[in-house]
Amino acid sequence: MDTLVQYGFTDRIGGLFSFHFPDPGTAQPARVIRADRGRVLVAARHGIVHLDGGTSLVTGDWAAIGPDGGTVIGHLPRFSLLQRKRAYDPLSEAQILGANIDVLGVVIPLDRPLSTNRLERTLVAAWDSGAVPVIILTKADLSTRFDVVVAETIQRARGVEVFTTSAEQRDGLEDLRWRIGAGQTLALLGPSGAGKSSLINALVGDPRQDTGEVRAGDGRGRHTTTARELVPLGDGAVVMDTPGLRGFALWDAENGLSEVFGDVEELFGNCRFRDCVHVREPGCAVQAAITSGDLEERRWLSYRKMERELASLRRRQDVAEQRRLGKESHRTVKDAALAKDYRNRFREGL
Ligand SMILES: Nc1nc2c(ncn2[C@@H]2O[C@H](COP(=O)(O)OP(=O)(O)OP(=O)(O)O)[C@@H](O)[C@H]2O)c(=O)[nH]1
Ligand SMILES: [Mg+2]
Ligand SMILES: [Zn+2]
């Protein structure tokens, strides 16, 4: 099997390449294994090579290499894109975590308490990416409350598929392995120390990725993996290892929010007033559901928090857009003045 096929190349991707880069001989397909500020490691037909000039590329991209074999000339449109808001960034820019992911594995370690808010937040981002999320519970061998946590996760997951694994005891690997078909990419997303790299090593059957002990005190990881990277499983299925995420600020994730909180948003239609803000209005369906126990208050607050976050992001984006437009119109006015001046001088024969 050639290197490209090992990294997920299929006839469908081949078809897309011929469509987007139609001149035969001008572009060769390649998959971005790792991207580091313009310097990218790619899998091409003839093997794995380093290329420069790939600043617009992210891990998982299908890149087109020019006829010289050394420059990136473009990439295929991404069918899925995982992004989050950059931390501490007042300009509100998105950070792209990966592209062309089919299945997004939300990794939850069983050696620490389940954080439902974190699970919901990651699922929102996962749904929004265009990939299909699955939940992967890891370190099953370390949990004494195994059954309870699995049952709770399945209930919280609301229909999202749940896999239970132990890399240590090689449990649950087959099911997960069969979930990723040839030509598909599974990305693992979760906190540091959750066992993402260990799981990949167990799937590959080889210690390919570095793993690190968790801290004795709080069981947190030490951020062992530092780059997003594709790892082939041998038959055309691919896994993306990622560095552990501390937090996950959402980016334009309204669709994901509706996907995860459809039950909550459905309630809004039943409120007596159409402009109900669901605090203490009479006839509020949300408050009624919380009182009757149909809607967990925690879940409502979690929804509210993400909704506020997205609204404030949208406001900041609007301000940035206004500023950009302002600058542009300023420039146009100046350009017009210069042009007029030039025309006048031309007419006057100067
Ligand atoms: N007992 C047990 N330990 C595991 C299992 N999976 C991982 N570990 C341990 O958990 C620790 C962290 O594992 P990693 O695979 O490095 O975690 P990671 O999610 O890749 O962490 P980062 O790269 O920091 O994001 C290591 O000491 C692993 O040996 C498991 O199934 N059972
Ligand atoms: Mg790791
Ligand atoms: Zn209401």
mmCIF file of C-alpha atoms and ligand atoms in Angstrom, residues 196-197 210 224-225 241-242, ligand 2:
data_model
loop_
_atom_site.group_PDB
_atom_site.id
_atom_site.type_symbol
_atom_site.label_atom_id
_atom_site.label_comp_id
_atom_site.label_asym_id
_atom_site.label_seq_id
_atom_site.Cartn_x
_atom_site.Cartn_y
_atom_site.Cartn_z
ATOM 1 C CA LYS A 196 -4.887 9.580 24.125
ATOM 2 C CA SER A 197 -1.368 8.665 23.045
ATOM 3 C CA ASP A 210 5.394 9.351 23.691
ATOM 4 C CA THR A 224 3.454 15.137 26.878
ATOM 5 C CA THR A 225 2.109 15.417 23.325
ATOM 6 C CA ASP A 241 -3.118 12.566 18.283
ATOM 7 C CA THR A 242 -3.533 15.999 19.867
HETATM 8 MG MG MG B 2 -0.355 12.428 24.420
#
